[in-house]
N, CA, C and O atoms as a GROMACS GRO file, in nm:
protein
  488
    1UNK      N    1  12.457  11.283   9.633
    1UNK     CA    2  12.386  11.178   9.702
    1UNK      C    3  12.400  11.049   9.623
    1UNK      O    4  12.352  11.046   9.509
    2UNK      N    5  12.461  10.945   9.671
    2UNK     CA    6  12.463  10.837   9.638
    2UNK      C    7  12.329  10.761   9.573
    2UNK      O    8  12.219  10.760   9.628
    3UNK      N    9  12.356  10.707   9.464
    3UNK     CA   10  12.212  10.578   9.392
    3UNK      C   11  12.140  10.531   9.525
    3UNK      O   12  12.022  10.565   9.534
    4UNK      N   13  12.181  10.475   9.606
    4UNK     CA   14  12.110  10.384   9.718
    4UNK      C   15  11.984  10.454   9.773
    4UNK      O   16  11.868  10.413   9.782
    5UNK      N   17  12.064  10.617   9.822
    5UNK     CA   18  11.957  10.688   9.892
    5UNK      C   19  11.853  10.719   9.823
    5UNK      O   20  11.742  10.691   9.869
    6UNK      N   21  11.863  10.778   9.704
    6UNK     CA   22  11.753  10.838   9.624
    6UNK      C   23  11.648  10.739   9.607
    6UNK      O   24  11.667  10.622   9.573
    7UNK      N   25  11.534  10.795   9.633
    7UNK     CA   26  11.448  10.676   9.653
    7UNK      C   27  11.360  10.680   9.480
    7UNK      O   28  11.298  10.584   9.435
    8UNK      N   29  11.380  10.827   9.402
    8UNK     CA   30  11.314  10.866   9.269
    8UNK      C   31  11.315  10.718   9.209
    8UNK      O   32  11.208  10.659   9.195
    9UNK      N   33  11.469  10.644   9.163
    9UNK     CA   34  11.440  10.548   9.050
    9UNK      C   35  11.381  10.399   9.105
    9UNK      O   36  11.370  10.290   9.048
   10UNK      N   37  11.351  10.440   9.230
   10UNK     CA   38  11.275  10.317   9.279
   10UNK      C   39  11.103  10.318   9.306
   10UNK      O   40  11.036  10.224   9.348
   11UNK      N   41  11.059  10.446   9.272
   11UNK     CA   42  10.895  10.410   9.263
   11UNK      C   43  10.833  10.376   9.150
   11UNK      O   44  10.711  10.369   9.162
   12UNK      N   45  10.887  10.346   9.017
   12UNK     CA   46  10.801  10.263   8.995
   12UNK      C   47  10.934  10.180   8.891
   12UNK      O   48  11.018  10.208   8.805
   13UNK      N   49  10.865  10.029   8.996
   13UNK     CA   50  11.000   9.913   8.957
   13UNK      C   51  10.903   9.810   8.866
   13UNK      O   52  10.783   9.784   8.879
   14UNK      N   53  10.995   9.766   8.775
   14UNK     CA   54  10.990   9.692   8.642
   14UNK      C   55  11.076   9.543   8.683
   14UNK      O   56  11.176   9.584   8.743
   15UNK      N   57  11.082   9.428   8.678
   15UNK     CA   58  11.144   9.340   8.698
   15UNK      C   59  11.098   9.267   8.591
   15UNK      O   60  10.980   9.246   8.565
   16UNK      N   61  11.220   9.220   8.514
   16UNK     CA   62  11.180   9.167   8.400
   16UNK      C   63  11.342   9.077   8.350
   16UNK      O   64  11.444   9.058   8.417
   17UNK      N   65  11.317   9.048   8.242
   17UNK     CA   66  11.486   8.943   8.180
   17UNK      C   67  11.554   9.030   8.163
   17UNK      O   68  11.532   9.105   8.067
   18UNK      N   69  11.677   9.056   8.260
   18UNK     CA   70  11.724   8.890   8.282
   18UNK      C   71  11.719   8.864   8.409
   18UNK      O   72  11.697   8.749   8.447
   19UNK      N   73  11.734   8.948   8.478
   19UNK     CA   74  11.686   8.992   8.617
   19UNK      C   75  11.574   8.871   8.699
   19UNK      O   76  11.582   8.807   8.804
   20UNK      N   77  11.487   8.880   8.604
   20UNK     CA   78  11.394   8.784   8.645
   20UNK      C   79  11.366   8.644   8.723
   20UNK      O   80  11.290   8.607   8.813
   21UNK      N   81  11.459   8.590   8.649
   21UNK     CA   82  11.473   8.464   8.720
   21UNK      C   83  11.500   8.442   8.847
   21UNK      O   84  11.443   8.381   8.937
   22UNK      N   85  11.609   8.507   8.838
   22UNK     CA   86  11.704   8.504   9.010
   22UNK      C   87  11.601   8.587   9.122
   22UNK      O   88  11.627   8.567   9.241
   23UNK      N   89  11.479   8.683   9.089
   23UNK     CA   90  11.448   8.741   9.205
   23UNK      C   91  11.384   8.578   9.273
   23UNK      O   92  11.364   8.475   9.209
   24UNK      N   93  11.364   8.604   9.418
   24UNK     CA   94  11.301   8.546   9.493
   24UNK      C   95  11.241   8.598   9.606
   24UNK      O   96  11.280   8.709   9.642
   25UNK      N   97  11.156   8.545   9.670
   25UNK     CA   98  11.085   8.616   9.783
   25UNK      C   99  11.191   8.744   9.818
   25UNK      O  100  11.181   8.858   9.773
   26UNK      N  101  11.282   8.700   9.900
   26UNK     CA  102  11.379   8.821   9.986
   26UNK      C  103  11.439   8.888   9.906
   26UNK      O  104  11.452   9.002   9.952
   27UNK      N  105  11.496   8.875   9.784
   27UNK     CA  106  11.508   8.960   9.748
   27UNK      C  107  11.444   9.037   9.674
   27UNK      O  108  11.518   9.118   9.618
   28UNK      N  109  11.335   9.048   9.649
   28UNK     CA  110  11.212   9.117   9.582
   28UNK      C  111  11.203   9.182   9.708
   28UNK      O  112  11.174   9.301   9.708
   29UNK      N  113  11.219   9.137   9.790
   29UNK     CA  114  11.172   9.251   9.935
   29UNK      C  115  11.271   9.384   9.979
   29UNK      O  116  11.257   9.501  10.014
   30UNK      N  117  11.367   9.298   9.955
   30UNK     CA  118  11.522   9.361   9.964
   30UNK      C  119  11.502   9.464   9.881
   30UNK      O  120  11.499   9.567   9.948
   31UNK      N  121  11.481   9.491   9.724
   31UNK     CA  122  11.521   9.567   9.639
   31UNK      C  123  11.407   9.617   9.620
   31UNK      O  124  11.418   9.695   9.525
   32UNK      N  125  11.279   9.615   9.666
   32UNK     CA  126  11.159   9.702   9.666
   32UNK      C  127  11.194   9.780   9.767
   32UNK      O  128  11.143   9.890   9.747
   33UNK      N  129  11.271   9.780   9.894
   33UNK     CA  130  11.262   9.871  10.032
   33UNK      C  131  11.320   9.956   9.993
   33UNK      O  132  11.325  10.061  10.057
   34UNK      N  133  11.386   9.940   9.872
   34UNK     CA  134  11.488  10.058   9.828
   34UNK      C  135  11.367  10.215   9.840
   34UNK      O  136  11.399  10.322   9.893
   35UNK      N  137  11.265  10.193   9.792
   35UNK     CA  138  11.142  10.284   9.777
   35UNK      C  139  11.089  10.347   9.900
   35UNK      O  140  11.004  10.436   9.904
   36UNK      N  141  11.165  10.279  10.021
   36UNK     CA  142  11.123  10.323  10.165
   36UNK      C  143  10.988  10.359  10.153
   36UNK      O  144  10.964  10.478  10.133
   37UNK      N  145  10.849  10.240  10.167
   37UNK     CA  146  10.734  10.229  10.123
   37UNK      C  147  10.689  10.380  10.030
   37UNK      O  148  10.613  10.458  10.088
   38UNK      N  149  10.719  10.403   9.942
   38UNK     CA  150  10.661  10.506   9.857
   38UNK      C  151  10.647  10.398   9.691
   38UNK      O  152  10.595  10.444   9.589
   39UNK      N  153  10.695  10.282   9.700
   39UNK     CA  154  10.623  10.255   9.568
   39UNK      C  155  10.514  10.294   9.489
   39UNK      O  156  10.409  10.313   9.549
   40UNK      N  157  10.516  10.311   9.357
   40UNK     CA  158  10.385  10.356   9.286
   40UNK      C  159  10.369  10.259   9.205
   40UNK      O  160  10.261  10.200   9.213
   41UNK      N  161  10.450  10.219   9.121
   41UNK     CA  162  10.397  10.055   9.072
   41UNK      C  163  10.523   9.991   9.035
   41UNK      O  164  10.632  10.040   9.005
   42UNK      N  165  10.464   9.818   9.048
   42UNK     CA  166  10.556   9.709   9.058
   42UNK      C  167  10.472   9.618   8.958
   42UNK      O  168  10.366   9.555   8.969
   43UNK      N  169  10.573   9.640   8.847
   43UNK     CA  170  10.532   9.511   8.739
   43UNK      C  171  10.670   9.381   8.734
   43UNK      O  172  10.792   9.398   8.729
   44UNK      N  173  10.608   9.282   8.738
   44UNK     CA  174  10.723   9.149   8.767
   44UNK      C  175  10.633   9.092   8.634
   44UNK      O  176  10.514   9.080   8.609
   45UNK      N  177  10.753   9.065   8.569
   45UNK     CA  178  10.752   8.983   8.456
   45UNK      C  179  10.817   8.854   8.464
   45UNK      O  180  10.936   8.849   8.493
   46UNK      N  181  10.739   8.737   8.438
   46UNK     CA  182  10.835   8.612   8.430
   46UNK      C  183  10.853   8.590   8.595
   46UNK      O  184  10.886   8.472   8.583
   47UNK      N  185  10.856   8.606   8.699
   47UNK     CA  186  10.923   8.591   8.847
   47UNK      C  187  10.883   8.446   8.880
   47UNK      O  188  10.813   8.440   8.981
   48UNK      N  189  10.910   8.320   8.818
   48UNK     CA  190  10.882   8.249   8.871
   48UNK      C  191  10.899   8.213   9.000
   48UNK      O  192  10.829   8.125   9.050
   49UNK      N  193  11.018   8.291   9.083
   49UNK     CA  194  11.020   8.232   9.224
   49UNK      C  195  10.941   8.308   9.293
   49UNK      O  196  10.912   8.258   9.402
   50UNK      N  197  10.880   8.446   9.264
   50UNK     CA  198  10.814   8.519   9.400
   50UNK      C  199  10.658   8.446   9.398
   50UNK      O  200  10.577   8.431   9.306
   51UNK      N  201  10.654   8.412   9.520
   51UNK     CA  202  10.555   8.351   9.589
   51UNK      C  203  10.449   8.444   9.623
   51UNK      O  204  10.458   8.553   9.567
   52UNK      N  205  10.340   8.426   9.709
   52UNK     CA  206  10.234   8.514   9.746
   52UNK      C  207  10.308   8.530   9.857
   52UNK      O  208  10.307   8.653   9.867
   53UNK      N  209  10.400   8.473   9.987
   53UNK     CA  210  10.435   8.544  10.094
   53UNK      C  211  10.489   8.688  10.019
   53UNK      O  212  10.429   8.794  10.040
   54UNK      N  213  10.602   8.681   9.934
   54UNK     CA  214  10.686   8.776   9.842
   54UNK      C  215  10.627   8.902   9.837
   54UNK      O  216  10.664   9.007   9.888
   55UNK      N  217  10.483   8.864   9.734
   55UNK     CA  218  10.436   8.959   9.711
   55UNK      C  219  10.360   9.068   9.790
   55UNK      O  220  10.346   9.187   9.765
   56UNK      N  221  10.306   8.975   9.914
   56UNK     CA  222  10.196   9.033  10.018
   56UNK      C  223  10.296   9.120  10.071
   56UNK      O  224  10.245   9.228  10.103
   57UNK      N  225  10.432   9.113  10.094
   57UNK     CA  226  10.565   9.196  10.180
   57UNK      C  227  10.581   9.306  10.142
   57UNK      O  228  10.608   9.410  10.201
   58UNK      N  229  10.564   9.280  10.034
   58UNK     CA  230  10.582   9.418   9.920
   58UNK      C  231  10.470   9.511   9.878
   58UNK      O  232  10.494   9.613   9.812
   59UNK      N  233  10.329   9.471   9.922
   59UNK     CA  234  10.224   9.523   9.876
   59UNK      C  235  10.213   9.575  10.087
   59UNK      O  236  10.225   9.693  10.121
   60UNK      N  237  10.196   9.491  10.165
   60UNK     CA  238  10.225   9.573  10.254
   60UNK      C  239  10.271   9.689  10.319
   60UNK      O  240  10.227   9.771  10.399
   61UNK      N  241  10.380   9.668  10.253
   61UNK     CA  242  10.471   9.816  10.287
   61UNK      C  243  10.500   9.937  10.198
   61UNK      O  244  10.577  10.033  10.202
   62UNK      N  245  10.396   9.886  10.110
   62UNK     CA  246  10.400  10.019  10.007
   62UNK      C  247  10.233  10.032   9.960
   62UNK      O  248  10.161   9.964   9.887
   63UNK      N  249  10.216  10.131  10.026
   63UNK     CA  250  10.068  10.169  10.037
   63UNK      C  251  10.001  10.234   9.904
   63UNK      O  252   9.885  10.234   9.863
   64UNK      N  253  10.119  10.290   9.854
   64UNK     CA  254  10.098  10.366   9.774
   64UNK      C  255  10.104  10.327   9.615
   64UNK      O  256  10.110  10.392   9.511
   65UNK      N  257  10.099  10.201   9.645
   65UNK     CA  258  10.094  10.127   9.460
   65UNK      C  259   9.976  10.105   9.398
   65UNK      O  260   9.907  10.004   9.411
   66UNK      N  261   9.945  10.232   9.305
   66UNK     CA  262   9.834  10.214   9.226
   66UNK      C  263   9.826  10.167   9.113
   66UNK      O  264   9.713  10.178   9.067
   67UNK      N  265   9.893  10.122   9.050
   67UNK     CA  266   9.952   9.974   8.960
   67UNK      C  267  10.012   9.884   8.987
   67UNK      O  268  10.117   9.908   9.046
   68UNK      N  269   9.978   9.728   8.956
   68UNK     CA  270   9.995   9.643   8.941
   68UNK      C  271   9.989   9.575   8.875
   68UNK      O  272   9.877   9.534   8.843
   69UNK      N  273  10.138   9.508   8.800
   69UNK     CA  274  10.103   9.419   8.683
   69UNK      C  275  10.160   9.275   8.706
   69UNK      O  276  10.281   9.265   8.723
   70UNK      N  277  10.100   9.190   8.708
   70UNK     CA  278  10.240   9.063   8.729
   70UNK      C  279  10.161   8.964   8.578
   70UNK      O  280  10.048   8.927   8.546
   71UNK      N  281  10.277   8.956   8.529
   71UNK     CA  282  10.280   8.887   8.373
   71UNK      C  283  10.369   8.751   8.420
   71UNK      O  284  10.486   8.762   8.456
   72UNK      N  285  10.293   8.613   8.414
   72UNK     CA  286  10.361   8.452   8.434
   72UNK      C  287  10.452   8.464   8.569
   72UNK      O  288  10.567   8.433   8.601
   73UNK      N  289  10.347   8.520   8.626
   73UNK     CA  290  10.458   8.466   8.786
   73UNK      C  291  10.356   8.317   8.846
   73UNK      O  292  10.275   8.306   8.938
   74UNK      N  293  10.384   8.265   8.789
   74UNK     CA  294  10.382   8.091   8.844
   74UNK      C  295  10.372   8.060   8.968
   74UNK      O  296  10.301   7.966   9.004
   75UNK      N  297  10.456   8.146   9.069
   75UNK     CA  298  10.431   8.097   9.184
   75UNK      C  299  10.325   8.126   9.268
   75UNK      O  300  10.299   8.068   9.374
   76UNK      N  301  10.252   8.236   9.206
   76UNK     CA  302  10.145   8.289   9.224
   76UNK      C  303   9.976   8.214   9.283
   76UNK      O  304   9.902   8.181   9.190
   77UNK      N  305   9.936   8.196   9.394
   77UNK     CA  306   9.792   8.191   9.417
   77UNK      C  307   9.670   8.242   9.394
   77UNK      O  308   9.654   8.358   9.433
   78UNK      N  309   9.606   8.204   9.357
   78UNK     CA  310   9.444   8.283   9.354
   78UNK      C  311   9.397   8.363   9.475
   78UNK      O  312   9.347   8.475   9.481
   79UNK      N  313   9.427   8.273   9.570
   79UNK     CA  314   9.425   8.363   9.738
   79UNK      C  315   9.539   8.459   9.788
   79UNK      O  316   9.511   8.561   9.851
   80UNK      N  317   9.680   8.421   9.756
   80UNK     CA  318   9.753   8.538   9.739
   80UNK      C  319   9.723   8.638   9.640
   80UNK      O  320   9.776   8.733   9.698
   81UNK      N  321   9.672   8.693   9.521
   81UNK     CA  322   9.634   8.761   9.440
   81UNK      C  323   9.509   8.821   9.501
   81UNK      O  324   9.471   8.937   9.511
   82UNK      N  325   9.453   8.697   9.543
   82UNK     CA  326   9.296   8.812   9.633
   82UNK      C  327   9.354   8.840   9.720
   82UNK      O  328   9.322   8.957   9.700
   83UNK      N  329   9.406   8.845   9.795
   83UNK     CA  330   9.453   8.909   9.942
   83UNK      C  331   9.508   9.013   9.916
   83UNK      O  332   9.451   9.106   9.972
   84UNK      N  333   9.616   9.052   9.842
   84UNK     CA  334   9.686   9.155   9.732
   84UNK      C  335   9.598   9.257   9.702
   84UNK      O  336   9.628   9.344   9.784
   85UNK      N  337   9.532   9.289   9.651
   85UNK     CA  338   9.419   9.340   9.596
   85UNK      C  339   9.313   9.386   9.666
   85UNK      O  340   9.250   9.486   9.631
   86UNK      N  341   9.285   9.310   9.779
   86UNK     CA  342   9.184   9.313   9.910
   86UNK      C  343   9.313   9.430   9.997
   86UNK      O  344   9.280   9.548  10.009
   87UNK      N  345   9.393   9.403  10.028
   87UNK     CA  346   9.473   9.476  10.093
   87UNK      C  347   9.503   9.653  10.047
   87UNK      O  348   9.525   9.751  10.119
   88UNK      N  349   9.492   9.638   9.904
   88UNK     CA  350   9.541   9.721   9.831
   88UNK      C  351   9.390   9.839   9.801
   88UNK      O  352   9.402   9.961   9.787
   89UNK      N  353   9.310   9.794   9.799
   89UNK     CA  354   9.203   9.884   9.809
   89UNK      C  355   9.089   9.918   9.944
   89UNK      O  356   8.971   9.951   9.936
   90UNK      N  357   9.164   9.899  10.053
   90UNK     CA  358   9.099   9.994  10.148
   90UNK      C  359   9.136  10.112  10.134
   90UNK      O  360   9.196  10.144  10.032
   91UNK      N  361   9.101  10.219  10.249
   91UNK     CA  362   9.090  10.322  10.252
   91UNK      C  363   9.210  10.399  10.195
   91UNK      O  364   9.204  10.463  10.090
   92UNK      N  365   9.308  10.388  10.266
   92UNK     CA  366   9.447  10.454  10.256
   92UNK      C  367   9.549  10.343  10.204
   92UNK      O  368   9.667  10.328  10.236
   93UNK      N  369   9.487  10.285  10.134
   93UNK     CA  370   9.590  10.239  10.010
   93UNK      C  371   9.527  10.301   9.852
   93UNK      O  372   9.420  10.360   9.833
   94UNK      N  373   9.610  10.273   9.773
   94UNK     CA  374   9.570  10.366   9.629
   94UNK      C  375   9.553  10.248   9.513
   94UNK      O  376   9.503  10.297   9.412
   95UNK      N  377   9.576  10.132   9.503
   95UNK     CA  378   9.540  10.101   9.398
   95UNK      C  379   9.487  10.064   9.306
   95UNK      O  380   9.428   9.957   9.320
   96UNK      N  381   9.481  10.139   9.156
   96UNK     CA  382   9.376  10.198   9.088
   96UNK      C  383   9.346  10.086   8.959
   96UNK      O  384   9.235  10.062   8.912
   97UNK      N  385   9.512  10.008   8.904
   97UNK     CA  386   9.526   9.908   8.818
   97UNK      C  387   9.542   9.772   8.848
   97UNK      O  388   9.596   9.766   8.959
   98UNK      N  389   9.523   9.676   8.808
   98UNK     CA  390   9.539   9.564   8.824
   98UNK      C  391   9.554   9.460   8.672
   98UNK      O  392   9.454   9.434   8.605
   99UNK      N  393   9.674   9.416   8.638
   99UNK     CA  394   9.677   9.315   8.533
   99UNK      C  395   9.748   9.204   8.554
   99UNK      O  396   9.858   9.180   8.602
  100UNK      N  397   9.650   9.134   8.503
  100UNK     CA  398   9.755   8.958   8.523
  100UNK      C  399   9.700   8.858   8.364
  100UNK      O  400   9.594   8.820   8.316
  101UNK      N  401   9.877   8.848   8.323
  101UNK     CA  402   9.871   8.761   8.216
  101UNK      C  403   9.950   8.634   8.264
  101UNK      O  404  10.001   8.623   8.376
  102UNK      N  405   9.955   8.532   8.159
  102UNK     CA  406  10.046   8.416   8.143
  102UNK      C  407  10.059   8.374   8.263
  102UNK      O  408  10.153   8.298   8.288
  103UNK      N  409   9.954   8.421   8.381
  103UNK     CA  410   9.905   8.297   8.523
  103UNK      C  411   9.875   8.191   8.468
  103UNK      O  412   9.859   8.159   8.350
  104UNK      N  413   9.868   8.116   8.601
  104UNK     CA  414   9.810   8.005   8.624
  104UNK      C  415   9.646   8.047   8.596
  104UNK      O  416   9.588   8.136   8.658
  105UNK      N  417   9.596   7.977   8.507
  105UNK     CA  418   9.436   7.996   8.515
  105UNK      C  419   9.343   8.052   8.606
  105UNK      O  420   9.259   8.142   8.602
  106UNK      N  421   9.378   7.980   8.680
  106UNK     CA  422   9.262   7.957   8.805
  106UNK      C  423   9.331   8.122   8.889
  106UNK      O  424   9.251   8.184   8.958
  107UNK      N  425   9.414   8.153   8.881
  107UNK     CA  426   9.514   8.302   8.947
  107UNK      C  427   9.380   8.387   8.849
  107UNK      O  428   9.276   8.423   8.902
  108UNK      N  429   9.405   8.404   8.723
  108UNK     CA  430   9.316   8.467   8.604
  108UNK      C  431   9.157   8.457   8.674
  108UNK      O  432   9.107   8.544   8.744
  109UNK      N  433   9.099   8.342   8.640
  109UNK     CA  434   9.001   8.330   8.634
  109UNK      C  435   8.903   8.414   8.812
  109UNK      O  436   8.805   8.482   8.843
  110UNK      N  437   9.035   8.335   8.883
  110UNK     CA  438   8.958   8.363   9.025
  110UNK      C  439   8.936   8.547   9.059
  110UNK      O  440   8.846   8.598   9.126
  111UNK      N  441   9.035   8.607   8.995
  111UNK     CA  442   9.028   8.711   9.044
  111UNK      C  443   8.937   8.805   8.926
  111UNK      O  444   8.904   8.921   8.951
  112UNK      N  445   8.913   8.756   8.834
  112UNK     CA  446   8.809   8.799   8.790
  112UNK      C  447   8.619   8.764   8.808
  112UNK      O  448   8.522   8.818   8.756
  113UNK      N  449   8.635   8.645   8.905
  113UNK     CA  450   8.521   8.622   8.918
  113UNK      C  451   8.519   8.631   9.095
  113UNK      O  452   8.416   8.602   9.156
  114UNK      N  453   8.612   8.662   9.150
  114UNK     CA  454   8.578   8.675   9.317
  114UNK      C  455   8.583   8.814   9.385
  114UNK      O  456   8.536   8.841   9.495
  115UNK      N  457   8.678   8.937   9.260
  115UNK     CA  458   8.719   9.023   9.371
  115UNK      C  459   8.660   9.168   9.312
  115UNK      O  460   8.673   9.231   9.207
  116UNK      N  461   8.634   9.174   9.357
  116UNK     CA  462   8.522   9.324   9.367
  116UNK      C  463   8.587   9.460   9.424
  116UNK      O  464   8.582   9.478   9.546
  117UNK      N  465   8.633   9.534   9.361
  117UNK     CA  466   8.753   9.647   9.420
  117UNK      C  467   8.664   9.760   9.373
  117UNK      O  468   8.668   9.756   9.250
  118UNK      N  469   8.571   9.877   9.420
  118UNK     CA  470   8.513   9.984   9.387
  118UNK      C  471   8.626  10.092   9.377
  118UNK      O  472   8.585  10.204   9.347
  119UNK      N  473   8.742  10.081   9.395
  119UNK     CA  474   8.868  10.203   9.375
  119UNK      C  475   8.882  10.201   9.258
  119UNK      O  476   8.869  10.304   9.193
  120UNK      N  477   8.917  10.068   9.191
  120UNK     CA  478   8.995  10.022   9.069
  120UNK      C  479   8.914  10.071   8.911
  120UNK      O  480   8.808  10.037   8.858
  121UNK      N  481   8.977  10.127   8.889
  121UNK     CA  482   8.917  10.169   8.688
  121UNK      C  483   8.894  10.027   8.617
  121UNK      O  484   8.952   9.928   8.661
  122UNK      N  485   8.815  10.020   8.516
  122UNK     CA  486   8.755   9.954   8.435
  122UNK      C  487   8.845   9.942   8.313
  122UNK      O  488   8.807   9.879   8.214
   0.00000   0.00000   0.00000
């Protein structure tokens, strides 16, 4: 069976240097579907181009991501990050982690003072 099909080395994706730079919205979407929504976690390091559309695409279609880490993704919103997170802990979604470094402040600050997730560990 060909790399493409196997969906194993695609649940839990790491994006990081050098890689990093070049993702952007579509293709962060592109190379997460590889997981045919079974992701389990997606840490993006550095992504300055993925946006909150980016990320919401990817947290959509993979129900099953109970980690999340995004370290200085810049392009990042406080309301895309709550929506993320809001999405990610209803019923039949799973996720349990949540970390965010080297944001934008207000990304940091907001989601520690607005979002209230009873799934998520301490």
């Amino acid at each position: 069976m060909p790399l493409k099909d196997d969906i194993l080395p695609w649940l839990n994706s790491t994006v990081e240097k050098p890689l990093n730079t070049r993702f952007s919205d579509d293709f962060l979407v592109k190379i997460m579907s590889n997981a045919k929504g079974r992701l389990r976690v997606v840490a993006l390091k550095n992504c300055f181009k993925i946006t909150d559309e980016g990320l919401l695409q990817v947290i959509a279609s993979n129900p099953l991501i109970s980690k999340l880490y995004l370290q200085g993704c810049r392009g990042l919103t406080i309301e895309g990050v709550i929506e993320a997170v809001k999405l990610h802990t209803k019923a039949n979604h799973k996720l349990k982690n949540l970390a965010i470094s080297e944001a934008a402040s207000s990304v940091s600050q907001g989601v520690k003072s607005v979002v209230y997730a009873p799934k998520m560990k301490n």
